[in-house]
Coordinates of C-alpha atoms and ligand atoms in Angstrom, one line a residue:
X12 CA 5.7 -19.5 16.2
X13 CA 2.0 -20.3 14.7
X14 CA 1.8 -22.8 11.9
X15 CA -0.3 -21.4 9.0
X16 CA -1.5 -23.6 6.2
X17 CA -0.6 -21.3 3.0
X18 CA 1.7 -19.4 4.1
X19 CA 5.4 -19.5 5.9
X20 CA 6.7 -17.4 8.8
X21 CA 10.4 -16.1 10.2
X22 CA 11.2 -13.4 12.8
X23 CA 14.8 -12.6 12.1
X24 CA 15.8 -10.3 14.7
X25 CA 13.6 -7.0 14.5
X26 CA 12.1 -8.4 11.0
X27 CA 8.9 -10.6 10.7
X28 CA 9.1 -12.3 7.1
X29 CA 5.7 -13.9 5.9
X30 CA 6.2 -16.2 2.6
X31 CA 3.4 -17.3 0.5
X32 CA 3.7 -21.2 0.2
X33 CA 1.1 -22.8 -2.5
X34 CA 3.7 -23.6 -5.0
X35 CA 1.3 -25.7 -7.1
X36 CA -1.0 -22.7 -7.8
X37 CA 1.9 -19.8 -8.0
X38 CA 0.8 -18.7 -4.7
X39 CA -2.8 -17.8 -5.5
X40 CA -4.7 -15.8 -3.0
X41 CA -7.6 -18.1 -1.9
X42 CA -9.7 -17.4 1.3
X43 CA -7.3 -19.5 3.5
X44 CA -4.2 -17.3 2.4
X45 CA -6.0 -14.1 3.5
X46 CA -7.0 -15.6 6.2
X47 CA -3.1 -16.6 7.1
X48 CA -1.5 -13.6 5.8
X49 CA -3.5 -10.9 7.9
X50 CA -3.3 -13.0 11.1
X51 CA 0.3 -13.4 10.6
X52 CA 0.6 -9.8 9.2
X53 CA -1.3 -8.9 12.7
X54 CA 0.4 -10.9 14.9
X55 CA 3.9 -9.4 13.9
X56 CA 2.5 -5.6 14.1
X57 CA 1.4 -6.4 17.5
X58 CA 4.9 -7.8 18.5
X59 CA 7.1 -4.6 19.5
X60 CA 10.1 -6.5 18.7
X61 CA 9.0 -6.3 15.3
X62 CA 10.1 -3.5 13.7
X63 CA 9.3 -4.1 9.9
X64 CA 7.6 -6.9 7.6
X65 CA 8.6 -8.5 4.7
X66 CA 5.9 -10.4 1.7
X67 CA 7.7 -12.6 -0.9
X68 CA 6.5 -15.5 -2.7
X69 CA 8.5 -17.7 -4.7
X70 CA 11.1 -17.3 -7.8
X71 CA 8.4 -18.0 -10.2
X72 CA 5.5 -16.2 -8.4
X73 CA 5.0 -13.9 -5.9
X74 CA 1.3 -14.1 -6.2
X75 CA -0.5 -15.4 -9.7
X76 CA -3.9 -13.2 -8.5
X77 CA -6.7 -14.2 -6.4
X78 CA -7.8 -18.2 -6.7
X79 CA -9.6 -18.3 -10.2
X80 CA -10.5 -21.9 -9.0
X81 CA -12.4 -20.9 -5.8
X82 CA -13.8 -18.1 -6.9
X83 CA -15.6 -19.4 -10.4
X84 CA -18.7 -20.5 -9.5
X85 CA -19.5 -17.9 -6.5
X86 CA -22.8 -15.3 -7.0
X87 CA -21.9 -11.7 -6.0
X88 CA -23.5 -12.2 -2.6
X89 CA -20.9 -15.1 -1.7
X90 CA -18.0 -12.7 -2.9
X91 CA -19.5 -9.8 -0.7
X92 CA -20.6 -12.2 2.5
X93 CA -17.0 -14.1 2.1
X94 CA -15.5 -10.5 3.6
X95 CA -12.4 -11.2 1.8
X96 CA -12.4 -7.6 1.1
X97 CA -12.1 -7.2 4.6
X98 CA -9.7 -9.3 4.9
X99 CA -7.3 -7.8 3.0
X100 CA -7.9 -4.3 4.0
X101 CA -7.2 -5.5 7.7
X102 CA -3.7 -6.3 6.3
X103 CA -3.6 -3.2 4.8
X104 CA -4.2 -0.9 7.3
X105 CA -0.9 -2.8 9.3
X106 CA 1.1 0.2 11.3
X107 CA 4.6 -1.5 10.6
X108 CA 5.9 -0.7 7.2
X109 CA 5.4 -3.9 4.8
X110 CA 8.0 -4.7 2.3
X111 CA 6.5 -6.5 -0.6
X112 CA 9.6 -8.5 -2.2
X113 CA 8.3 -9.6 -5.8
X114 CA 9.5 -12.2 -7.6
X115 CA 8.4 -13.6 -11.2
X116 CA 4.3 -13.3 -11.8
X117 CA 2.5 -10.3 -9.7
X118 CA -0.8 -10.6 -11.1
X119 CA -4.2 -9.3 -10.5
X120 CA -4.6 -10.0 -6.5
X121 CA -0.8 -10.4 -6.8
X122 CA -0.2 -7.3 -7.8
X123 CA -2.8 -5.3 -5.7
X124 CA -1.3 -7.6 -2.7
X125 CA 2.2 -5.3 -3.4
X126 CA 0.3 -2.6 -3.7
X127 CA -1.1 -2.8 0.1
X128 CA 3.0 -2.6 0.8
X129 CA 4.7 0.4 1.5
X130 CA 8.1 -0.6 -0.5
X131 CA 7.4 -2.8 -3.6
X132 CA 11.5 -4.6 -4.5
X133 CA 11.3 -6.1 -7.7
X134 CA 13.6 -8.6 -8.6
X135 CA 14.3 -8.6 -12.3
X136 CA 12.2 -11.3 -13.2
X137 CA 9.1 -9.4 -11.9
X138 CA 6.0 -9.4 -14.0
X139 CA 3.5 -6.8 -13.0
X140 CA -0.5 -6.9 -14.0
X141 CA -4.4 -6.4 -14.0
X142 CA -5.1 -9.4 -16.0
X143 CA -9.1 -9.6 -14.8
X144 CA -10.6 -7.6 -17.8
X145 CA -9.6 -11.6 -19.2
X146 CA -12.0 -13.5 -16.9
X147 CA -14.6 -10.9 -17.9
X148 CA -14.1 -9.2 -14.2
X149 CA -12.4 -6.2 -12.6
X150 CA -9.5 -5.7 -9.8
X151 CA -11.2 -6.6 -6.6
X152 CA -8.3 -5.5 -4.1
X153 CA -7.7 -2.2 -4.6
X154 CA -5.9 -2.7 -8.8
X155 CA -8.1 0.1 -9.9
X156 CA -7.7 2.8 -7.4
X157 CA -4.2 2.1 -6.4
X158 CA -2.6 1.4 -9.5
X159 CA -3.9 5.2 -10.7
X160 CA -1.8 6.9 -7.8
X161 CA 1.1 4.6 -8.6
X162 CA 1.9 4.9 -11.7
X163 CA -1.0 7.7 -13.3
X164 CA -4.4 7.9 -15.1
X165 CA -3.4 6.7 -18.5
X166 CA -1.1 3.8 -18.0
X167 CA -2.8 2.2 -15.7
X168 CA -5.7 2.4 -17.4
X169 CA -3.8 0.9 -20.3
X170 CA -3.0 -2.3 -18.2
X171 CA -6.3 -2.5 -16.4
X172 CA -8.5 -2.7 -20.1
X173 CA -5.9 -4.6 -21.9
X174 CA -4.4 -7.3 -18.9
X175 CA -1.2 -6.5 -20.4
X176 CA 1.9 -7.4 -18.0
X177 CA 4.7 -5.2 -17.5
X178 CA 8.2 -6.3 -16.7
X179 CA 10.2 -5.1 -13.4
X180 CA 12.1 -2.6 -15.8
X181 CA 9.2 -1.0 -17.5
X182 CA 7.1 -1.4 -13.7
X183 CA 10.1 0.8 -12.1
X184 CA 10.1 3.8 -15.0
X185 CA 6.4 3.9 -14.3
X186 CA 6.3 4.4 -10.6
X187 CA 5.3 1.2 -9.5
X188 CA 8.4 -0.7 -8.1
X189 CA 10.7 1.4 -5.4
X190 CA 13.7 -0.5 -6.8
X191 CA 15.0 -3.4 -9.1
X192 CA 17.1 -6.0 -8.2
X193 CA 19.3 -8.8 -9.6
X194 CA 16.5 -12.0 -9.0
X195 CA 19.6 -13.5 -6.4
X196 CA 19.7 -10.7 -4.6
X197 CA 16.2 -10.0 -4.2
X198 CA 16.0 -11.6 -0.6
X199 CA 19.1 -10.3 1.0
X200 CA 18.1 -6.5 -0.1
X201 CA 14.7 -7.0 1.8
X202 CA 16.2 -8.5 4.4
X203 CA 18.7 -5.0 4.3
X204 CA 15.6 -2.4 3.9
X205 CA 13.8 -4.3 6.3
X206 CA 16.3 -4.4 9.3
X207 CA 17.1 -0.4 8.4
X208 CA 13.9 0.2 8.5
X209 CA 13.7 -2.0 12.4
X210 CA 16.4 -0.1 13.1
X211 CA 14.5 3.4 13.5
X212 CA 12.4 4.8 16.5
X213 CA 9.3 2.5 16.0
X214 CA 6.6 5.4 16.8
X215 CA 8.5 7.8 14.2
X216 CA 8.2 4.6 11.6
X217 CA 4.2 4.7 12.6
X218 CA 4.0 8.1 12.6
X219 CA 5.6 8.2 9.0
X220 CA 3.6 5.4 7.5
X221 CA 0.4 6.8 8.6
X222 CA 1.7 10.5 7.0
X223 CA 2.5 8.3 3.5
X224 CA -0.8 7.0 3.7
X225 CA -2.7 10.1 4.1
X226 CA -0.9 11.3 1.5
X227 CA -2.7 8.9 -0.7
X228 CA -6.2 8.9 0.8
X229 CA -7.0 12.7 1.4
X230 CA -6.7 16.1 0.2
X231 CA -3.1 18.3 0.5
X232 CA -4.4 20.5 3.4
X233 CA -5.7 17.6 5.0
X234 CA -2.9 15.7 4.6
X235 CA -0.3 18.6 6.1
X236 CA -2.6 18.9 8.6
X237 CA -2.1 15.6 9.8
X238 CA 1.5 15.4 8.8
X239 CA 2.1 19.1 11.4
X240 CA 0.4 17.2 14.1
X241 CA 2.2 13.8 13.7
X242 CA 5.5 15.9 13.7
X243 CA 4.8 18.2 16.8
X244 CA 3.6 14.1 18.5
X245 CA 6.7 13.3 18.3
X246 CA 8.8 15.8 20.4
X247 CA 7.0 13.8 23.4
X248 CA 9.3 10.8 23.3
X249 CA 12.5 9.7 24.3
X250 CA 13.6 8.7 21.5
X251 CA 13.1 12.2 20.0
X252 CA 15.0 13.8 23.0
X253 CA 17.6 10.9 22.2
X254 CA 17.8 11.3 18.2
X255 CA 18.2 14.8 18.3
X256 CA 21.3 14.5 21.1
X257 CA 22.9 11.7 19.4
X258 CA 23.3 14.5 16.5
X259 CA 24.8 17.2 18.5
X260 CA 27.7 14.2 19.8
X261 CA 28.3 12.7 16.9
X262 CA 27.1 9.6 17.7
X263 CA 24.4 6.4 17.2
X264 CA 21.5 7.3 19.0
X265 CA 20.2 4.2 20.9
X266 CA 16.5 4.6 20.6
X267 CA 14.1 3.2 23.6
X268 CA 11.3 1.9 20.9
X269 CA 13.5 -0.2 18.7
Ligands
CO8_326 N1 -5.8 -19.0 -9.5 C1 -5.8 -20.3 -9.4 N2 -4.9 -21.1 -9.9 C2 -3.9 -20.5 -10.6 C3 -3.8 -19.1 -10.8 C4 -4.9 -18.3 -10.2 N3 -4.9 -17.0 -10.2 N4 -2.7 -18.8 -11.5 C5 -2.1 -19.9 -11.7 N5 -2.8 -21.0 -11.2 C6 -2.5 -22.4 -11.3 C7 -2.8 -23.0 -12.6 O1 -4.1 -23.3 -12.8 C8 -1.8 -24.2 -12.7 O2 -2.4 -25.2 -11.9 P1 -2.6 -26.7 -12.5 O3 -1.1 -27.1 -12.7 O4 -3.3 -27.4 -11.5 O5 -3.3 -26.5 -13.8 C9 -0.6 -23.7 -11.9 O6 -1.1 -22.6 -11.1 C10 0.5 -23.2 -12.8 O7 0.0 -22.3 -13.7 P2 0.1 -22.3 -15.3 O8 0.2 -23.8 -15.7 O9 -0.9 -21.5 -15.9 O10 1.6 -21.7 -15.4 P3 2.1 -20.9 -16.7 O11 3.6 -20.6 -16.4 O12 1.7 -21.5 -18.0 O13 1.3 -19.5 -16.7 C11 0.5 -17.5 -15.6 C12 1.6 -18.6 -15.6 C13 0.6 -16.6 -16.9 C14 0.6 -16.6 -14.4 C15 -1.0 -18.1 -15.6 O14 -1.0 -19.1 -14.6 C16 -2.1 -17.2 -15.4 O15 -2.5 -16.5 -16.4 N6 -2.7 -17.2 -14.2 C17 -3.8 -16.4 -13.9 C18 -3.5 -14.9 -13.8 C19 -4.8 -14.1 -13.5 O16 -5.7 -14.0 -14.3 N7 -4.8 -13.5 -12.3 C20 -5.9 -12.7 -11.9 C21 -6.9 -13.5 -11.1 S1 -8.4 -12.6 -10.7 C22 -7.9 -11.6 -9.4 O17 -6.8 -11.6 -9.0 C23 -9.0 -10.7 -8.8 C24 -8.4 -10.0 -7.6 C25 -9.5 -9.4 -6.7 C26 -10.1 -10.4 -5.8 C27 -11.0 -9.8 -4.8 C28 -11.3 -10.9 -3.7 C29 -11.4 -10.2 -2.3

């Protein structure tokens, strides 16, 4: 398994977990994390044994936002030659579902970084926020344009002028979180979704992911368009041919691509 600077990495079974590991700046995004996220974040969609992905941070953070620190005295030509954006859109556009497990502060970057996710579990310390209007800035990684399909027009405009924080209660009434969970428990249940999830036909999963995510980048008739044509893709597997049988016997189906 690759050592990365910033950032930790398990396979557990079907299940690649990447945990972000700069305690001493809750877990800002600098240029090295991006850099060790997305080649970790590759690596594991690139593995077939992989099945799904989990991002957590720590109990107190799971990101704080981008670095502050680095990225104070750069001109806008550094931030647009550094290809951080780049970066991070590499690891969004990841075929394997990403579980974002969120812990304490998800701030700015932090924030957009769960937002790249497909699932967002909250434990119930979560903190959820666009603090850059603060630094005189704007969201950088998507905050603007994904927040607004999350959670709506108005209350996300709210958060992105104001940099107010929301807690995980207030972040799962508005769309944001898929679920919220007791803080100890926050692990073990995206451990669970993550190994349910693993435990699917893997070109089904990719074939549903890339559906959700046209759903959020294109127009209704474009998007059933594409959804009828991943649908009808899929009655050329095994797996299909497999699923569908395992239903008629009452039993598990035991999928090829898994
Ligand atoms: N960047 C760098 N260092 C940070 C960050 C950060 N975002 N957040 C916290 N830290 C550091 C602190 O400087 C401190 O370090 P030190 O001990 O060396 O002084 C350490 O982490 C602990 O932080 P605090 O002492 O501040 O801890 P508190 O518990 O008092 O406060 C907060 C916690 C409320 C989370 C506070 O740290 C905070 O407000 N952090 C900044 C939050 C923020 O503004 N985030 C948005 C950043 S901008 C952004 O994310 C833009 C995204 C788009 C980027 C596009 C690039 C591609």
């Amino acid at each position: 398994m690759t050592e990365y600077a910033t950032i930790l990495t398990e396979t557990r079974g079907r299940v690649g977990w990447i945990t972000l590991n700069r305690p001493d700046a809750l877990n800002a995004l600098n240029s090295q994390v991006c850099a060790d996220v997305v080649a970790a974040a590759t690596a594991f969609d690139r593995d077939p044994g992989i099945g799904a992905i989990v991002v957590t941070g720590s109990e107190r953070a799971f990101a704080a936002g981008a670095d502050i620190k680095e990225m104070e005295s750069k001109t806008s030509l550094d931030m647009v030659m550094g290809d951080h954006f780049g970066g991070w859109a590499q690891f969004a556009a990841v075929r394997t579902p990403v579980i974002a497990a969120v812990s304490g502060y998800a701030l700015g970057g932090g924030c957009e970084l769960a937002m790249m996710c497909d699932i967002i579990l909250a434990a119930d310390t979560a903190k959820f926020g666009q603090p850059e209007i603060n630094l005189a800035v704007i969201p950088g990684m998507g905050g603007t344009q994904r927040l607004i399909r999350a959670i709506g027009y108005y209350k996300a405009a709210e958060l992105v002028l104001t940099g107010r924080m929301m807690d995980a209660a207030e972040a799962e009434r508005a769309g944001l979180v898929s679920r919220v969970v007791p803080a100890a428990e926050l692990l073990d249940e995206a451990g669970k979704v993550a190994e349910t999830i693993a435990s699917k036909s893997l070109p089904s999963v990719f074939a549903a992911k890339a559906a959700l995510d046209a759903a959020m980048e294109t127009t209704l008739a474009e998007g059933l368009r594409f959804e009828k044509q991943a649908f009808a893709s899929l009655f050329d597997t095994q797996d299909q041919k497999e699923g569908m049988a395992a239903f008629r016997e009452k039993r598990q189906p035991d999928f090829e691509n898994r």
